[in-house]
Amino acid sequence: MWRLVLKNLLRNKRRSFLTGTSVAVSLFLLSSLAMVYTALGKPLENADSIPIMMVRRATGIVFPMPASYGARIREVPGVAACASLSWFGGYWKDPANMFANLAVDPENVFKVQFASTIPPDQLEAFQRERTAAVAGRRLAEKFGWKVGDKITLLGSLWGFNPELTLRGIFSGGPDDQLWFHWEYLNEAIGRMNVVGLYWIRLEKPEMASRVGEAIDAMFRNTPNETKTESLSAFMLNFIAMLGNVRGIILLIGSAVTFAILLIVANTMAMSVRERISEAAIMRSLGFRPAHILRLFVGESLLLTLAGALLGIGGAKLLYDSLRLTQIGQFAFADLRLRPETLALCFGIALSVALLAATWPAYRAARTNIAVALRHTG
Amino acid sequence: MAKSVVEIKNLSKIFQRDSFSVAALESIDLDVKEGEFLCLMGPSGSGKTTLLNIIAGIDRPTGGELHVLGEDIATLSEDALATWRNVHVGFVFQTFNLIPVLTAYENVELPLLLTKLSAAERKEHVLMALKLVGLADRIDHYPRQLSGGQEQRVAIARAIVTDPTLVVADEPTGDLDAYSADEVLDILSRLNRDFKKTILMVTHDPRAAHHATVVRHLEKGQLLPVEN
Ligand SMILES: Nc1ncnc2c1ncn2[C@@H]1O[C@H](COP(=O)(O)OP(=O)(O)OP(=O)(O)O)[C@@H](O)[C@H]1O
Ligand SMILES: [Mg+2]
């Protein structure tokens, strides 16, 4: 029986090829969308087990906080380390070279970002020199930076172009970022003594809610109230600034799904219509309506799943080899096609195949044999 | 006295088409004995195909009694009827007989896929059937690589591969030249003579009637009395 399904599929090679390719392209698109959708919903893998939190202004992440808060946050029980960070927002050489560059507290940043490792001599060199910087390994590789290189950051809204010397390269953490001394920034902008946020590291991940409440309580009823949240909650808020991106993705995804359905349904309708009389002949030989139904649905399944395998498999291979970690300027733990996403896309393909074939196939299987033969015979 | 293969009493078939209805068959009485080669003739639209389809179980009557091989087939379910056809009836139509993507061998094998036969047994049956119609050397040919007469012979091989009691043929020579038509008719009469198949054939061709043991005429949905 499967032989016959395959042979029927190859009967009109061009049509099957075009349909299969359309399905493949659509599913490539769909799985890419699904990947971004899941990444936006859950920016960090194992977010709950990461003992890092962010302290920001309660009014929003764009508002600065006093640099004096750091010392007070460090006093809160459960806080193992605390480092300020200020989004600098410059580029290197060309506005196209956008990446995350942050002014940080060099004494504490590696205590908070415990996963990042850097050779001790490089760390020391970074901490010693006011204009020193360190970069994540992926970023350094991308721009071909070596330790000792001069890096000037341009175009920041701070209205100042730091001239930095790369003193170290770290890896294992947010490897797409560049860090330099907050003091250097603070002096250049006339000692305003403000920072963007605080990164804190907890003694234990389970302490998150208790520590968060303690910090926020400490600054309640001051002009600069804080909001302390987990890394993933922080990123979700950040993404929310972009507007309802997930909603738009969902909309596009639905449109793509509908398009695949139309393509496959059209092909199957044509394919079935051409073979009404063949189905009648087979039934005269003793094949049951259910056999005919299976024959056509099997054909639709084979065609769609072949396209799906190509499209989704291609997407998987591509994204695995690209090792994306970023959408625009937003860094993610992992931009990859997770097994759930793969399963979802195959599920959609499967439903499309069934939906597209069932109605025409059912009609072909149920037509009166005598009538079907009379039409073409 | 031979057994009756087809017993029909007062059978009618009315096609309902929107507002008006067409009486394709009216009060048909027919008895076909085992081993007969019945030839059904008559003008176009007289109901020949309709009668043949009803007897072969691919259409249902609207009235009267119908027993084929002792079975009241009008009461069988769709699935039961399909199985019944597979076991008891072989079909040859005028055109559009073969599945174009399957080879002659695979086309003949089709009805056997529904049986419990093993692949080896199926092969044996298929080769025997194709040999019988003289096409043992064409097993790997696709329908488009065969002549019209050869296609029709493959269709006959497929009709007999399950060893059915009854073979029905609706204008099997209608599209063939005289030579190929004779070949097909020869095979059908040999099936009747040597293999004792009961054959019902619809035809316009007066020469085809020579091969038959009984000839009946239909006119405007009614069977004319037997002429001797
Ligand atoms: N499905 C149908 N719906 C309505 N009328 C039908 C249908 N099938 C057959 N008829 C009518 O029934 C009558 C008998 O048709 P049938 O095909 O049995 O004739 P026939 O003797 O086989 O003709 P021909 O020699 O042209 O094949 C015709 O008037 C035909 O129009
Ligand atoms: Mg006819």
PDB file of N, CA and C in Angstrom, chain A residues 133-191:
ATOM      1  N   ALA A 133      39.338  47.717  29.870  1.00  0.00           N
ATOM      2  CA  ALA A 133      38.054  47.072  29.582  1.00  0.00           C
ATOM      3  C   ALA A 133      38.271  45.573  29.452  1.00  0.00           C
ATOM      4  N   VAL A 134      37.200  44.812  29.651  1.00  0.00           N
ATOM      5  CA  VAL A 134      37.244  43.371  29.346  1.00  0.00           C
ATOM      6  C   VAL A 134      36.058  43.063  28.435  1.00  0.00           C
ATOM      7  N   ALA A 135      36.271  42.053  27.596  1.00  0.00           N
ATOM      8  CA  ALA A 135      35.198  41.686  26.672  1.00  0.00           C
ATOM      9  C   ALA A 135      34.936  40.195  26.775  1.00  0.00           C
ATOM     10  N   GLY A 136      33.706  39.806  26.508  1.00  0.00           N
ATOM     11  CA  GLY A 136      33.367  38.393  26.455  1.00  0.00           C
ATOM     12  C   GLY A 136      34.037  37.764  25.238  1.00  0.00           C
ATOM     13  N   ARG A 137      34.295  36.467  25.324  1.00  0.00           N
ATOM     14  CA  ARG A 137      35.069  35.830  24.274  1.00  0.00           C
ATOM     15  C   ARG A 137      34.370  35.888  22.914  1.00  0.00           C
ATOM     16  N   ARG A 138      33.048  35.647  22.905  1.00  0.00           N
ATOM     17  CA  ARG A 138      32.350  35.630  21.622  1.00  0.00           C
ATOM     18  C   ARG A 138      32.429  37.002  20.944  1.00  0.00           C
ATOM     19  N   LEU A 139      32.294  38.046  21.759  1.00  0.00           N
ATOM     20  CA  LEU A 139      32.367  39.410  21.224  1.00  0.00           C
ATOM     21  C   LEU A 139      33.772  39.691  20.679  1.00  0.00           C
ATOM     22  N   ALA A 140      34.796  39.298  21.452  1.00  0.00           N
ATOM     23  CA  ALA A 140      36.179  39.539  21.034  1.00  0.00           C
ATOM     24  C   ALA A 140      36.468  38.817  19.727  1.00  0.00           C
ATOM     25  N   GLU A 141      35.959  37.583  19.615  1.00  0.00           N
ATOM     26  CA  GLU A 141      36.186  36.828  18.380  1.00  0.00           C
ATOM     27  C   GLU A 141      35.479  37.483  17.209  1.00  0.00           C
ATOM     28  N   LYS A 142      34.271  37.985  17.478  1.00  0.00           N
ATOM     29  CA  LYS A 142      33.483  38.594  16.410  1.00  0.00           C
ATOM     30  C   LYS A 142      34.215  39.792  15.797  1.00  0.00           C
ATOM     31  N   PHE A 143      34.823  40.616  16.658  1.00  0.00           N
ATOM     32  CA  PHE A 143      35.478  41.817  16.150  1.00  0.00           C
ATOM     33  C   PHE A 143      36.990  41.645  16.009  1.00  0.00           C
ATOM     34  N   GLY A 144      37.478  40.456  16.312  1.00  0.00           N
ATOM     35  CA  GLY A 144      38.911  40.205  16.173  1.00  0.00           C
ATOM     36  C   GLY A 144      39.768  40.957  17.183  1.00  0.00           C
ATOM     37  N   TRP A 145      39.250  41.192  18.385  1.00  0.00           N
ATOM     38  CA  TRP A 145      40.000  41.939  19.391  1.00  0.00           C
ATOM     39  C   TRP A 145      41.021  41.047  20.105  1.00  0.00           C
ATOM     40  N   LYS A 146      42.175  41.660  20.391  1.00  0.00           N
ATOM     41  CA  LYS A 146      43.182  40.955  21.197  1.00  0.00           C
ATOM     42  C   LYS A 146      43.460  41.793  22.430  1.00  0.00           C
ATOM     43  N   VAL A 147      43.952  41.104  23.460  1.00  0.00           N
ATOM     44  CA  VAL A 147      44.325  41.828  24.674  1.00  0.00           C
ATOM     45  C   VAL A 147      45.374  42.873  24.292  1.00  0.00           C
ATOM     46  N   GLY A 148      45.190  44.103  24.757  1.00  0.00           N
ATOM     47  CA  GLY A 148      46.104  45.198  24.425  1.00  0.00           C
ATOM     48  C   GLY A 148      45.549  46.134  23.362  1.00  0.00           C
ATOM     49  N   ASP A 149      44.487  45.714  22.650  1.00  0.00           N
ATOM     50  CA  ASP A 149      43.895  46.553  21.605  1.00  0.00           C
ATOM     51  C   ASP A 149      43.253  47.803  22.205  1.00  0.00           C
ATOM     52  N   LYS A 150      43.333  48.908  21.434  1.00  0.00           N
ATOM     53  CA  LYS A 150      42.630  50.134  21.833  1.00  0.00           C
ATOM     54  C   LYS A 150      41.220  50.095  21.230  1.00  0.00           C
ATOM     55  N   ILE A 151      40.244  50.350  22.067  1.00  0.00           N
ATOM     56  CA  ILE A 151      38.856  50.325  21.596  1.00  0.00           C
ATOM     57  C   ILE A 151      38.191  51.637  21.996  1.00  0.00           C
ATOM     58  N   THR A 152      37.743  52.390  21.018  1.00  0.00           N
ATOM     59  CA  THR A 152      37.026  53.623  21.326  1.00  0.00           C
ATOM     60  C   THR A 152      35.540  53.418  21.048  1.00  0.00           C
ATOM     61  N   LEU A 153      34.735  53.706  22.054  1.00  0.00           N
ATOM     62  CA  LEU A 153      33.286  53.558  21.871  1.00  0.00           C
ATOM     63  C   LEU A 153      32.695  54.900  21.456  1.00  0.00           C
ATOM     64  N   LEU A 154      31.845  54.861  20.430  1.00  0.00           N
ATOM     65  CA  LEU A 154      31.286  56.091  19.861  1.00  0.00           C
ATOM     66  C   LEU A 154      29.766  56.105  19.996  1.00  0.00           C
ATOM     67  N   GLY A 155      29.233  57.296  19.807  1.00  0.00           N
ATOM     68  CA  GLY A 155      27.792  57.427  19.568  1.00  0.00           C
ATOM     69  C   GLY A 155      26.895  57.204  20.755  1.00  0.00           C
ATOM     70  N   SER A 156      27.433  57.221  21.957  1.00  0.00           N
ATOM     71  CA  SER A 156      26.561  57.004  23.110  1.00  0.00           C
ATOM     72  C   SER A 156      25.768  58.253  23.456  1.00  0.00           C
ATOM     73  N   LEU A 157      24.611  58.056  24.041  1.00  0.00           N
ATOM     74  CA  LEU A 157      23.787  59.179  24.470  1.00  0.00           C
ATOM     75  C   LEU A 157      24.428  59.944  25.635  1.00  0.00           C
ATOM     76  N   TRP A 158      25.425  59.303  26.275  1.00  0.00           N
ATOM     77  CA  TRP A 158      26.128  59.970  27.374  1.00  0.00           C
ATOM     78  C   TRP A 158      26.992  61.123  26.842  1.00  0.00           C
ATOM     79  N   GLY A 159      27.175  61.201  25.526  1.00  0.00           N
ATOM     80  CA  GLY A 159      27.922  62.304  24.925  1.00  0.00           C
ATOM     81  C   GLY A 159      29.406  62.260  25.243  1.00  0.00           C
ATOM     82  N   PHE A 160      29.943  61.085  25.310  1.00  0.00           N
ATOM     83  CA  PHE A 160      31.352  60.918  25.688  1.00  0.00           C
ATOM     84  C   PHE A 160      31.851  59.645  25.007  1.00  0.00           C
ATOM     85  N   ASN A 161      33.090  59.705  24.457  1.00  0.00           N
ATOM     86  CA  ASN A 161      33.633  58.559  23.737  1.00  0.00           C
ATOM     87  C   ASN A 161      34.792  57.946  24.512  1.00  0.00           C
ATOM     88  N   PRO A 162      34.553  56.942  25.329  1.00  0.00           N
ATOM     89  CA  PRO A 162      35.638  56.359  26.133  1.00  0.00           C
ATOM     90  C   PRO A 162      36.710  55.724  25.242  1.00  0.00           C
ATOM     91  N   GLU A 163      37.959  56.008  25.572  1.00  0.00           N
ATOM     92  CA  GLU A 163      39.074  55.374  24.852  1.00  0.00           C
ATOM     93  C   GLU A 163      39.627  54.294  25.753  1.00  0.00           C
ATOM     94  N   LEU A 164      39.323  53.056  25.397  1.00  0.00           N
ATOM     95  CA  LEU A 164      39.591  51.930  26.287  1.00  0.00           C
ATOM     96  C   LEU A 164      40.742  51.078  25.779  1.00  0.00           C
ATOM     97  N   THR A 165      41.342  50.333  26.685  1.00  0.00           N
ATOM     98  CA  THR A 165      42.355  49.351  26.305  1.00  0.00           C
ATOM     99  C   THR A 165      41.854  47.991  26.789  1.00  0.00           C
ATOM    100  N   LEU A 166      41.832  47.031  25.880  1.00  0.00           N
ATOM    101  CA  LEU A 166      41.328  45.716  26.258  1.00  0.00           C
ATOM    102  C   LEU A 166      42.373  45.001  27.095  1.00  0.00           C
ATOM    103  N   ARG A 167      42.006  44.673  28.319  1.00  0.00           N
ATOM    104  CA  ARG A 167      42.977  44.047  29.223  1.00  0.00           C
ATOM    105  C   ARG A 167      42.645  42.592  29.532  1.00  0.00           C
ATOM    106  N   GLY A 168      41.510  42.138  29.099  1.00  0.00           N
ATOM    107  CA  GLY A 168      41.177  40.747  29.407  1.00  0.00           C
ATOM    108  C   GLY A 168      39.984  40.255  28.606  1.00  0.00           C
ATOM    109  N   ILE A 169      39.901  38.943  28.533  1.00  0.00           N
ATOM    110  CA  ILE A 169      38.784  38.320  27.825  1.00  0.00           C
ATOM    111  C   ILE A 169      38.185  37.264  28.741  1.00  0.00           C
ATOM    112  N   PHE A 170      36.880  37.388  28.990  1.00  0.00           N
ATOM    113  CA  PHE A 170      36.235  36.418  29.884  1.00  0.00           C
ATOM    114  C   PHE A 170      35.305  35.499  29.087  1.00  0.00           C
ATOM    115  N   SER A 171      34.959  34.382  29.708  1.00  0.00           N
ATOM    116  CA  SER A 171      34.060  33.456  29.029  1.00  0.00           C
ATOM    117  C   SER A 171      33.229  32.700  30.049  1.00  0.00           C
ATOM    118  N   GLY A 172      32.155  32.103  29.560  1.00  0.00           N
ATOM    119  CA  GLY A 172      31.301  31.295  30.434  1.00  0.00           C
ATOM    120  C   GLY A 172      30.095  32.050  30.962  1.00  0.00           C
ATOM    121  N   GLY A 173      30.036  33.372  30.754  1.00  0.00           N
ATOM    122  CA  GLY A 173      28.902  34.171  31.216  1.00  0.00           C
ATOM    123  C   GLY A 173      28.255  34.895  30.056  1.00  0.00           C
ATOM    124  N   PRO A 174      27.918  36.169  30.246  1.00  0.00           N
ATOM    125  CA  PRO A 174      27.337  36.942  29.139  1.00  0.00           C
ATOM    126  C   PRO A 174      28.434  37.336  28.139  1.00  0.00           C
ATOM    127  N   ASP A 175      28.808  36.378  27.269  1.00  0.00           N
ATOM    128  CA  ASP A 175      30.012  36.540  26.466  1.00  0.00           C
ATOM    129  C   ASP A 175      29.862  37.493  25.289  1.00  0.00           C
ATOM    130  N   ASP A 176      28.725  38.199  25.237  1.00  0.00           N
ATOM    131  CA  ASP A 176      28.552  39.162  24.162  1.00  0.00           C
ATOM    132  C   ASP A 176      28.703  40.590  24.678  1.00  0.00           C
ATOM    133  N   GLN A 177      29.211  40.736  25.892  1.00  0.00           N
ATOM    134  CA  GLN A 177      29.254  42.073  26.473  1.00  0.00           C
ATOM    135  C   GLN A 177      30.684  42.577  26.624  1.00  0.00           C
ATOM    136  N   LEU A 178      30.783  43.908  26.716  1.00  0.00           N
ATOM    137  CA  LEU A 178      32.056  44.546  27.048  1.00  0.00           C
ATOM    138  C   LEU A 178      31.836  45.358  28.309  1.00  0.00           C
ATOM    139  N   TRP A 179      32.791  45.241  29.251  1.00  0.00           N
ATOM    140  CA  TRP A 179      32.670  45.959  30.523  1.00  0.00           C
ATOM    141  C   TRP A 179      33.846  46.920  30.679  1.00  0.00           C
ATOM    142  N   PHE A 180      33.553  48.117  31.175  1.00  0.00           N
ATOM    143  CA  PHE A 180      34.649  49.031  31.541  1.00  0.00           C
ATOM    144  C   PHE A 180      34.311  49.722  32.865  1.00  0.00           C
ATOM    145  N   HIS A 181      35.251  50.550  33.361  1.00  0.00           N
ATOM    146  CA  HIS A 181      35.091  51.125  34.704  1.00  0.00           C
ATOM    147  C   HIS A 181      33.983  52.180  34.759  1.00  0.00           C
ATOM    148  N   TRP A 182      33.096  52.023  35.742  1.00  0.00           N
ATOM    149  CA  TRP A 182      32.054  53.030  35.942  1.00  0.00           C
ATOM    150  C   TRP A 182      32.668  54.359  36.356  1.00  0.00           C
ATOM    151  N   GLU A 183      33.774  54.324  37.116  1.00  0.00           N
ATOM    152  CA  GLU A 183      34.448  55.543  37.561  1.00  0.00           C
ATOM    153  C   GLU A 183      34.836  56.416  36.368  1.00  0.00           C
ATOM    154  N   TYR A 184      35.340  55.770  35.333  1.00  0.00           N
ATOM    155  CA  TYR A 184      35.772  56.482  34.131  1.00  0.00           C
ATOM    156  C   TYR A 184      34.591  57.239  33.535  1.00  0.00           C
ATOM    157  N   LEU A 185      33.434  56.542  33.448  1.00  0.00           N
ATOM    158  CA  LEU A 185      32.223  57.178  32.915  1.00  0.00           C
ATOM    159  C   LEU A 185      31.777  58.309  33.843  1.00  0.00           C
ATOM    160  N   ASN A 186      31.778  58.041  35.134  1.00  0.00           N
ATOM    161  CA  ASN A 186      31.260  59.001  36.118  1.00  0.00           C
ATOM    162  C   ASN A 186      32.058  60.312  36.081  1.00  0.00           C
ATOM    163  N   GLU A 187      33.390  60.182  35.962  1.00  0.00           N
ATOM    164  CA  GLU A 187      34.223  61.380  35.901  1.00  0.00           C
ATOM    165  C   GLU A 187      33.920  62.174  34.646  1.00  0.00           C
ATOM    166  N   ALA A 188      33.810  61.457  33.543  1.00  0.00           N
ATOM    167  CA  ALA A 188      33.624  62.129  32.251  1.00  0.00           C
ATOM    168  C   ALA A 188      32.308  62.898  32.199  1.00  0.00           C
ATOM    169  N   ILE A 189      31.309  62.437  32.923  1.00  0.00           N
ATOM    170  CA  ILE A 189      30.022  63.121  32.859  1.00  0.00           C
ATOM    171  C   ILE A 189      29.809  64.037  34.063  1.00  0.00           C
ATOM    172  N   GLY A 190      30.896  64.363  34.743  1.00  0.00           N
ATOM    173  CA  GLY A 190      30.823  65.370  35.811  1.00  0.00           C
ATOM    174  C   GLY A 190      30.288  64.855  37.124  1.00  0.00           C
ATOM    175  N   ARG A 191      30.650  63.647  37.466  1.00  0.00           N
ATOM    176  CA  ARG A 191      30.339  63.071  38.785  1.00  0.00           C
ATOM    177  C   ARG A 191      28.868  63.224  39.178  1.00  0.00           C
TER     178      ARG A 191
END
